Short mmCIF file of C-alpha atoms in Angstrom, two decimals:
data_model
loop_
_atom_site.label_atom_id
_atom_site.label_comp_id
_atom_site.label_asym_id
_atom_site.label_seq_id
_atom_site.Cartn_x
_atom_site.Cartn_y
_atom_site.Cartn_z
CA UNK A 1 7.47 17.09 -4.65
CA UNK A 2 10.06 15.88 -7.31
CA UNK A 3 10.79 13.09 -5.26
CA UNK A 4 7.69 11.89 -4.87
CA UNK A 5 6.60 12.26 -8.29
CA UNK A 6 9.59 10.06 -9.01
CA UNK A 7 8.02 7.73 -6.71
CA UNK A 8 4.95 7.58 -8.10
CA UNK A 9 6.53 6.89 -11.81
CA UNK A 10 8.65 4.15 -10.22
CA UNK A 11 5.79 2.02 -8.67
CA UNK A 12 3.62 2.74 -12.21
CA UNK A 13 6.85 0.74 -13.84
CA UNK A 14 6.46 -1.83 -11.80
CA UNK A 15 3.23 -2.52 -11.99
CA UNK A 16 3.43 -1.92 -15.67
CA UNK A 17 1.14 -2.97 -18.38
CA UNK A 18 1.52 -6.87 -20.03
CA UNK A 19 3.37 -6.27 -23.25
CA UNK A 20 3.63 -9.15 -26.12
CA UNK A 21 6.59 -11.43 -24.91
CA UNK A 22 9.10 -14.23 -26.33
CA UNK A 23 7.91 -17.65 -26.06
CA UNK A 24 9.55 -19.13 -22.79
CA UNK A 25 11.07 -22.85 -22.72
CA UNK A 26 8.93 -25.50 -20.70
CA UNK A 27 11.56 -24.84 -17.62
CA UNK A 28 10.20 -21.18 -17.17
CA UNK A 29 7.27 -22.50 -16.99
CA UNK A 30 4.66 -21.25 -14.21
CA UNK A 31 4.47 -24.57 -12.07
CA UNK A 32 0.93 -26.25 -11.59
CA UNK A 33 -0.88 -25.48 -8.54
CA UNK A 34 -1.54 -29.38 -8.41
CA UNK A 35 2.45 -30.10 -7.56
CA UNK A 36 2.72 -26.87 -5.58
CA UNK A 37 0.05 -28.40 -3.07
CA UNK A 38 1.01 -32.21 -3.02
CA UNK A 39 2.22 -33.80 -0.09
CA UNK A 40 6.00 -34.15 -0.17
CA UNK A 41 6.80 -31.12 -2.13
CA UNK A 42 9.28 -28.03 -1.70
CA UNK A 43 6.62 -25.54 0.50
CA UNK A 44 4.63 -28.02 1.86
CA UNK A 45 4.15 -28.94 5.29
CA UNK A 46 1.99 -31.22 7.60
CA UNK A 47 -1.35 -30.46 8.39
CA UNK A 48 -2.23 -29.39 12.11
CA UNK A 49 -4.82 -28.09 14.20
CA UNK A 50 -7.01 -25.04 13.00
CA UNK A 51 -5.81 -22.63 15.50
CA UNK A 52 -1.83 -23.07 14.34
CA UNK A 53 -3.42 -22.64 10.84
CA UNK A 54 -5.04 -19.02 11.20
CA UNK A 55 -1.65 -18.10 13.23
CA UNK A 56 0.20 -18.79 10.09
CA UNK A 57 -2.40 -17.32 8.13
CA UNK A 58 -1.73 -13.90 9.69
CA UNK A 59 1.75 -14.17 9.66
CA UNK A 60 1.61 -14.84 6.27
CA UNK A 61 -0.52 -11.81 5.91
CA UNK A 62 1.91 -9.92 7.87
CA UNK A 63 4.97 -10.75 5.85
CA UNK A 64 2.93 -9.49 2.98
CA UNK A 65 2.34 -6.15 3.95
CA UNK A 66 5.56 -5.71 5.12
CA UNK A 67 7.38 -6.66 1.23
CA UNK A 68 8.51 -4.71 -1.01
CA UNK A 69 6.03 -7.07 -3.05
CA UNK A 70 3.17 -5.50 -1.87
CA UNK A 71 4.54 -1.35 -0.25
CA UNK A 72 6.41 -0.71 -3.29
CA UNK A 73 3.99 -2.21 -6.09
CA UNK A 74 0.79 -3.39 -5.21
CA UNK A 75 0.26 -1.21 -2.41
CA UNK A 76 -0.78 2.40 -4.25
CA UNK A 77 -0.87 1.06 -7.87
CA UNK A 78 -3.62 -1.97 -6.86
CA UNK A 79 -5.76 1.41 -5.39
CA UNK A 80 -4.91 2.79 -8.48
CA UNK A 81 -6.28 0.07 -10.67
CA UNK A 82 -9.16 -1.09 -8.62
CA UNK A 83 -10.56 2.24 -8.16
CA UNK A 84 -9.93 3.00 -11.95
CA UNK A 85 -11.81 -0.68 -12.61
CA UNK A 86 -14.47 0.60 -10.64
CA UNK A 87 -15.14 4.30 -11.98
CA UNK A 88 -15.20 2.73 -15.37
CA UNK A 89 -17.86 -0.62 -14.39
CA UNK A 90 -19.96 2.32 -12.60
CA UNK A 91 -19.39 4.36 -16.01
CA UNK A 92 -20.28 1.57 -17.95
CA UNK A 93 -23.84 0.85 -15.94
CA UNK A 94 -24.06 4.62 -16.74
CA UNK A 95 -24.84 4.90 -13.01
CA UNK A 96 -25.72 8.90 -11.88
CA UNK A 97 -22.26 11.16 -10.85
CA UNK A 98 -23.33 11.48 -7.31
CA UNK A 99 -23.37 7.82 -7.34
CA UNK A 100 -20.11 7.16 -8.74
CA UNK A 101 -18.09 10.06 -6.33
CA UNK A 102 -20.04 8.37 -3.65
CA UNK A 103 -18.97 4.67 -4.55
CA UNK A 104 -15.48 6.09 -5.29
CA UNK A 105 -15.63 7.46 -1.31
CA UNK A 106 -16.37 3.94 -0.42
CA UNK A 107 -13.34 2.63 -1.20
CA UNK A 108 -10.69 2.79 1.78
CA UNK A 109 -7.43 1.52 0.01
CA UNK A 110 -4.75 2.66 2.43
CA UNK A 111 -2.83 -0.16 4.10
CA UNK A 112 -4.69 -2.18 5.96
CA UNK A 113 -3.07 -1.38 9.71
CA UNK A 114 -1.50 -4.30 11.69
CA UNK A 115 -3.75 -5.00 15.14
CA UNK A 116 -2.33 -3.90 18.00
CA UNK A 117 -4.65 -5.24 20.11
CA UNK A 118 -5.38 -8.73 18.30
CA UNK A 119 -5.43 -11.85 19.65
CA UNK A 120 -1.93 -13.45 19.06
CA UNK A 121 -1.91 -15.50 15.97
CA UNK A 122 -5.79 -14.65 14.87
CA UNK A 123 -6.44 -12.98 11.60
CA UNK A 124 -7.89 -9.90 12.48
CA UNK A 125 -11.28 -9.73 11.80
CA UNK A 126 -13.43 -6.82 9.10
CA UNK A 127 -13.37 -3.05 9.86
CA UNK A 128 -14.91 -2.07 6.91
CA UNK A 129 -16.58 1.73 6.86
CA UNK A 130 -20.24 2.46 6.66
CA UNK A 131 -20.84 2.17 2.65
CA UNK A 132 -22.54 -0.54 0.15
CA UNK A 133 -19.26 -2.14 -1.89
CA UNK A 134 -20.58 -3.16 -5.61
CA UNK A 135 -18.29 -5.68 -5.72
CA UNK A 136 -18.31 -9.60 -5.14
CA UNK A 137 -15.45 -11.54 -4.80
CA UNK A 138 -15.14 -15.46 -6.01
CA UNK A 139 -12.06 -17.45 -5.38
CA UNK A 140 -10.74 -20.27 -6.88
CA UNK A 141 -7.91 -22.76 -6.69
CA UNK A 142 -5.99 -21.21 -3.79
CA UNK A 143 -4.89 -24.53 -2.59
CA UNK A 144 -3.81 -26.43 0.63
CA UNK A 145 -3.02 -23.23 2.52
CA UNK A 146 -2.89 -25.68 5.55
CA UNK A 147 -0.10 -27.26 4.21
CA UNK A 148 1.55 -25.23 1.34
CA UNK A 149 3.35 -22.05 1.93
CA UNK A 150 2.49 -20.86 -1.63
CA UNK A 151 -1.28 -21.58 -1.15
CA UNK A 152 -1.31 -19.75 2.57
CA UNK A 153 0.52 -16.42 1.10
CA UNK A 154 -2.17 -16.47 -2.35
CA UNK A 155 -4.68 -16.71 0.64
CA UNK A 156 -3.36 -13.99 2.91
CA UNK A 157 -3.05 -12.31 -0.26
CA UNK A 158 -7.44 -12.43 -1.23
CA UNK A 159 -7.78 -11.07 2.64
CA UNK A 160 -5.89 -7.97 2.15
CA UNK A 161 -7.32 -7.70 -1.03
CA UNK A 162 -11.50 -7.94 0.36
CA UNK A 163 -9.57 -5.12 2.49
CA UNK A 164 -8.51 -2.97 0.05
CA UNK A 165 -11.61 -3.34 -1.80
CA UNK A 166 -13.63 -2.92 1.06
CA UNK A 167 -15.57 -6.08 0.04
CA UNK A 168 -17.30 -7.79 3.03
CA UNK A 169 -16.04 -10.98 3.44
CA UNK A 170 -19.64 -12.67 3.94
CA UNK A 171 -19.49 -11.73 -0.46
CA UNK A 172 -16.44 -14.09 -1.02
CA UNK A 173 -17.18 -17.22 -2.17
CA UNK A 174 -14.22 -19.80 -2.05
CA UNK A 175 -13.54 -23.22 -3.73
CA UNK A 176 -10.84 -25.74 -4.43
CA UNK A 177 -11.96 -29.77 -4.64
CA UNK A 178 -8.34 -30.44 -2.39
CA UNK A 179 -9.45 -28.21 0.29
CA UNK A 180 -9.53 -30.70 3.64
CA UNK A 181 -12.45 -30.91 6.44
CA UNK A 182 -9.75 -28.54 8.50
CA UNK A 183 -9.48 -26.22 6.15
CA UNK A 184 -12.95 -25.65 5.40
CA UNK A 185 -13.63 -24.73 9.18
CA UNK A 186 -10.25 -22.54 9.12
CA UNK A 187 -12.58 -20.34 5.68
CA UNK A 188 -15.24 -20.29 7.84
CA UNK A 189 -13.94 -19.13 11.01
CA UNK A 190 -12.46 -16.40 8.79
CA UNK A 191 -15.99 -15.44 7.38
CA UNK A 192 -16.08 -16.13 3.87
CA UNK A 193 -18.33 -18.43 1.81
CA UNK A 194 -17.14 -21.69 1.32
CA UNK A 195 -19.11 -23.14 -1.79
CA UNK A 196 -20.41 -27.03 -1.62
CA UNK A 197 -19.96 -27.67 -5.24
CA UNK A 198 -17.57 -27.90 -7.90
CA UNK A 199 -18.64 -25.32 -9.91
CA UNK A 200 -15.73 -25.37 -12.62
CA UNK A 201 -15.23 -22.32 -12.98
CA UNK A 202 -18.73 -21.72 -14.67
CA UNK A 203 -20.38 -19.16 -12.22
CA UNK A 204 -22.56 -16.02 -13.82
CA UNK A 205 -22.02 -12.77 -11.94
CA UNK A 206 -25.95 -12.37 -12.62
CA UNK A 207 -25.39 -8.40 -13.29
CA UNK A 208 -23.29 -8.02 -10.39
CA UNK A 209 -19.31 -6.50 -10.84
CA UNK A 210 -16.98 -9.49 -9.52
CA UNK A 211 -13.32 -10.02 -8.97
CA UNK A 212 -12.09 -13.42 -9.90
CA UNK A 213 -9.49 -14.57 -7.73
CA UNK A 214 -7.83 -17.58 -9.51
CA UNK A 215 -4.22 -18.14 -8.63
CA UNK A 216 -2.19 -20.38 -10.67
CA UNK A 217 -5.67 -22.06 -12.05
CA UNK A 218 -5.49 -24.54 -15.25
CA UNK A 219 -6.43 -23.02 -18.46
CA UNK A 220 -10.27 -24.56 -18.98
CA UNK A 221 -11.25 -22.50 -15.74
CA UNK A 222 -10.48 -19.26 -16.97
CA UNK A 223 -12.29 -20.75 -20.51
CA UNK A 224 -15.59 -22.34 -18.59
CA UNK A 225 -15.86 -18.70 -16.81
CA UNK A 226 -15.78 -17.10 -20.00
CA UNK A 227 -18.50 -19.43 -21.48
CA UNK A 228 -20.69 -18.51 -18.56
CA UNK A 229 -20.41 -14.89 -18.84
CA UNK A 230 -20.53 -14.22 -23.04
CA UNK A 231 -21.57 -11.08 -23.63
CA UNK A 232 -20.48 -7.54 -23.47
CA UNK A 233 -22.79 -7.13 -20.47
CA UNK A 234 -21.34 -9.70 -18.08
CA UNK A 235 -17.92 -9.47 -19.28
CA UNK A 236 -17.52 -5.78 -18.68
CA UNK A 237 -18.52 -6.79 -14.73
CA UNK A 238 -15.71 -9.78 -14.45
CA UNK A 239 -12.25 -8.84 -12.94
CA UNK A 240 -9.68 -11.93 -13.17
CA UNK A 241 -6.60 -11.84 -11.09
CA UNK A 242 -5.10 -15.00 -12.68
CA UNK A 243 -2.79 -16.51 -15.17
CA UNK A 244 -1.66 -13.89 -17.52
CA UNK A 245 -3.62 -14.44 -20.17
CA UNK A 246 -0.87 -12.98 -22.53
CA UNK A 247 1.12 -15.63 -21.24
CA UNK A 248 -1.27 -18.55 -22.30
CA UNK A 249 -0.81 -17.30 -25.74
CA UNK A 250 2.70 -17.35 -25.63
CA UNK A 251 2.73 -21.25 -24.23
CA UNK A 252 0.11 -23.00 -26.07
CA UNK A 253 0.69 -23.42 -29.76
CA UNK A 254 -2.34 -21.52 -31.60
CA UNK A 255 -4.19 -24.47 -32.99
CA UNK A 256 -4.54 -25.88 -29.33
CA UNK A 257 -5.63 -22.34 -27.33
CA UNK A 258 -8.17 -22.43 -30.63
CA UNK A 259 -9.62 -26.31 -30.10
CA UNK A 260 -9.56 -26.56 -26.51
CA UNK A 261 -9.82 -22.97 -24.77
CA UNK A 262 -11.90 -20.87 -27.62
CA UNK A 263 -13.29 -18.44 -25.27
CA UNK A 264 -9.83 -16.96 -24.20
CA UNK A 265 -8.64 -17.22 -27.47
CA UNK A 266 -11.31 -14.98 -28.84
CA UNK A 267 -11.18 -12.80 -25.74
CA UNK A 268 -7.50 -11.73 -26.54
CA UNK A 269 -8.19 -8.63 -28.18
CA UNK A 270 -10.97 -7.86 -25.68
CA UNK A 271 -9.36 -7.39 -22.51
CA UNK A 272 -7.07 -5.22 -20.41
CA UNK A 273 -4.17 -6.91 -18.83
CA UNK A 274 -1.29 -5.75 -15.88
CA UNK A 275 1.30 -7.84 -15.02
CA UNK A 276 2.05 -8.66 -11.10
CA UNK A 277 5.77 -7.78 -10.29
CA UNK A 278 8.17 -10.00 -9.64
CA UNK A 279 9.71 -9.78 -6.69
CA UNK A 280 12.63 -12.61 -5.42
CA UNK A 281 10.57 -13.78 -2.52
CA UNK A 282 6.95 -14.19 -3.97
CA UNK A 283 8.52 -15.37 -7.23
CA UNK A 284 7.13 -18.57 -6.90
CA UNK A 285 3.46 -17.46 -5.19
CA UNK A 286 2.78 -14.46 -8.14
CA UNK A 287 4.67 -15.21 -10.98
CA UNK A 288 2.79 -15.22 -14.22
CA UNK A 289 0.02 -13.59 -12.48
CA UNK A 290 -2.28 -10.57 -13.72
CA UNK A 291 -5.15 -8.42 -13.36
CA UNK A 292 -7.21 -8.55 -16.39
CA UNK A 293 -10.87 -6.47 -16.85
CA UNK A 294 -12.92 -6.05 -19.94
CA UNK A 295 -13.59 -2.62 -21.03
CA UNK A 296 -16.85 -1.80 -22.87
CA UNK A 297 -15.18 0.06 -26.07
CA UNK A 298 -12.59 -3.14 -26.91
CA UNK A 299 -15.55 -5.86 -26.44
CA UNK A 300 -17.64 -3.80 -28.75
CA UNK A 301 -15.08 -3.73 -31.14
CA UNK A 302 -14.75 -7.38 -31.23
CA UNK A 303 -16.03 -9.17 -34.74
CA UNK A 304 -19.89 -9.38 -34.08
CA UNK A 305 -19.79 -13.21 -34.69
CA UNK A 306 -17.92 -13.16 -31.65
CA UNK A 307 -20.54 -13.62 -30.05
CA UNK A 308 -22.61 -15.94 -31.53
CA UNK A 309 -20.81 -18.82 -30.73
CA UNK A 310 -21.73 -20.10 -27.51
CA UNK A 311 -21.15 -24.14 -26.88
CA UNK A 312 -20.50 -25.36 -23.76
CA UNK A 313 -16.94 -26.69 -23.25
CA UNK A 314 -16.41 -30.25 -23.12
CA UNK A 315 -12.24 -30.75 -23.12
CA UNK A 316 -13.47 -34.32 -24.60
CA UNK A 317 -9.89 -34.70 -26.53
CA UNK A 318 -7.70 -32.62 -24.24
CA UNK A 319 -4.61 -34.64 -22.85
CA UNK A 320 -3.89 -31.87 -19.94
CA UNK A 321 -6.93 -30.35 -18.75
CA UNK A 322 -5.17 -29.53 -15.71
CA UNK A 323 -8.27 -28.88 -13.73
CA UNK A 324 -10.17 -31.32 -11.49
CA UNK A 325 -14.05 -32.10 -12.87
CA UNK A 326 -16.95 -32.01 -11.04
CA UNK A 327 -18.00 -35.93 -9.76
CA UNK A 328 -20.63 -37.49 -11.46
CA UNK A 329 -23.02 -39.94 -10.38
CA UNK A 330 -22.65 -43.55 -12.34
CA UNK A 331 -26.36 -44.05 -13.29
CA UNK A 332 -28.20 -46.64 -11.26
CA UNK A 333 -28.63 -50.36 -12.49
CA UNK A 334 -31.05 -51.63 -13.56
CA UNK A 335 -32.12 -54.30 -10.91
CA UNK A 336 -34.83 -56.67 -13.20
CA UNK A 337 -31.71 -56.96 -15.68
CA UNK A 338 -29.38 -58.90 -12.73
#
C-alpha cells in the first residue's frame, strides 16, 4: 500500500501544476507548428497513399501508450483531471447528484487496450460503453500528420484522448488550412468531423462543455476563441489543451499580450493551468503544452469590467500573427466602369 501511495504522489509531480517561471531566451523557444510541418524539415516525410497513413497513425498511437510519456503521467493523472473537470462543469450547471455519479460512471479512463484482433496497420475503430458523454471535442492545428512525425503523434494523441473521455468521435470536429485532399479522407475514414471552413479559432460551444485540442497553435487562436466565448457561462464549459498560457506571459513583453491578444491577457487570473511533462522523446511533440479550464469561483472574481469589453479581434498592426486567416473574396468589378 506504501508503495503505491508513493506511486500515486510520483505521477501527481509529474503532472504538476504550472507555476510562474523565468523568462526563457528565443532558443528555448516552443517551435512554430508552421516549420514543424513544412516540407524539408527535421520530422517530415513524403506524402503517400492513405492506407500507409492510418498504419502509421496507429503505430504512432501505439508508441504512445507504450511511453513513459503517457503510463507514468498522463495515463492516471489525465483520468484524474478530466474526471475532476467534469464533476466540477456538471457542478457548475448545478446538474441533480444522480446525474453527476451517473455521468462520472460514464467515463471509462483505463488504458485504452491494444487490438488483438485488428486489421494490421488500421486504427482501431470506437468501443465506447452504453452512456451519453457531455463533452465535445474541437481540434485545431494538428498539422500534416501525413507527413510530419510531430503532427501524426499530436494526432494519435486526440484519439486516445476521445478514448479516455469516452467522447464519440462523430463529436470531434477537426481543422487545419494545410491539411491535404489525402489527409482529409485519412480524418474521415477515422470518423471524425472534418470542418469546411476556416473558422479561426472563433467557434461558440453554444452551452455545450468542450475540450479544445490546439497543439502548438499561434497566439490569436487561443485569443479569437476567447472572444467567442466571453462570459462566465461559456468559459466555465471550454477545456484548452494548448500552449501554456503561463508561458505566453512569460514570452511576450506585456504591452504586446495587452494590444494584440487582450482576451488571454485578461483571462490570466481566470483560469486553471497543468503543465504536460516532459519527457526526452515527445519533447518536441508536447513541450510547452497544458491543460487549462475555467473554474466558476476565479471568473467571478475577475474585475466586473472584465467583461464588458467585447471587440472583435482584428491583429490589424501585428507583425507575427502566426496563424493562417480565413480567404476572402476580392469584391467583384464593376463591369460598366471597364
Amino acid at each position: 500500500a506504501a508503495a503505491a501511495a508513493a506511486a500515486a504522489a510520483a505521477t501527481r509531480e509529474t503532472w504538476r501544476a504550472a507555476s510562474p517561471r523565468r523568462r526563457r531566451s528565443a532558443a528555448r523557444r516552443p517551435k512554430r507548428r508552421e516549420a514543424a510541418a513544412a516540407a524539408g524539415t527535421p520530422g517530415a516525410e513524403p506524402e503517400v497513399d492513405g492506407g500507409v497513413v492510418l498504419r502509421r497513425i496507429q503505430e504512432a498511437r501505439e508508441d504512445l501508450v507504450i511511453s513513459d510519456f503517457w503510463s507514468s503521467a498522463l495515463g492516471p493523472a489525465l483520468s484524474e483531471t478530466i474526471t475532476g473537470c467534469l464533476r466540477k462543469h456538471l457542478e457548475q450547471l448545478r446538474a441533480p447528484e444522480g446525474s453527476l455519479s451517473e455521468a462520472l460512471g460514464h467515463l471509462h479512463l483505463d488504458a485504452p487496450p491494444v487490438e488483438a484482433d485488428a486489421t494490421p496497420g488500421s486504427v482501431p475503430e470506437e468501443t465506447l460503453v452504453p452512456g451519453t458523454c457531455c463533452f465535445k471535442c474541437v481540434c485545431y492545428g494538428v498539422g500534416k500528420f501525413a507527413s510530419c512525425v510531430i503532427a501524426r503523434s499530436q494526432l494519435a494523441f486526440l484519439l486516445l484522448l476521445l478514448e479516455r473521455c469516452q467522447i464519440p468521435r462523430s463529436h470531434c470536429c477537426v481543422y487545419d488550412p494545410l491539411f491535404s485532399r489525402l489527409e482529409i479522407a485519412v480524418l474521415n475514414a477515422l470518423g471524425v468531423v472534418v470542418l469546411g471552413d476556416n473558422e479561426e479559432g472563433k467557434r461558440s460551444v453554444c452551452g455545450e462543455p468542450t475540450i479544445f485540442y490546439m497543439p502548438h497553435c499561434g497566439t490569436a487562436l487561443y485569443n479569437n476563441l476567447l472572444w467567442r466565448n466571453w462570459s462566465v457561462d461559456a468559459l466555465s464549459k471550454v477545456v484548452i489543451i494548448g500552449n501554456s498560457f503561463g508561458g505566453l506571459e512569460e514570452r511576450l513583453l506585456t504591452r504586446i499580450l495587452h494590444k494584440h491578444y487582450p482576451y488571454v491577457a485578461k483571462i490570466l487570473t481566470g483560469l486553471e493551468e497543468l503543465a504536460f511533462p516532459q519527457t526526452p522523446r515527445y519533447m518536441d511533440v508536447f513541450n510547452d503544452t497544458s491543460l487549462h479550464w475555467f473554474p466558476v469561483q476565479k471568473l467571478t472574481q475577475l474585475p466586473t469590467d472584465t467583461w464588458a469589453f467585447r471587440e472583435e479581434p482584428d491583429y490589424q498592426d501585428c507583425e507575427d500573427l502566426e496563424i493562417i486567416r480565413k480567404k476572402t473574396e476580392p469584391p467583384c468589378a464593376d463591369l460598366s466602369s471597364l
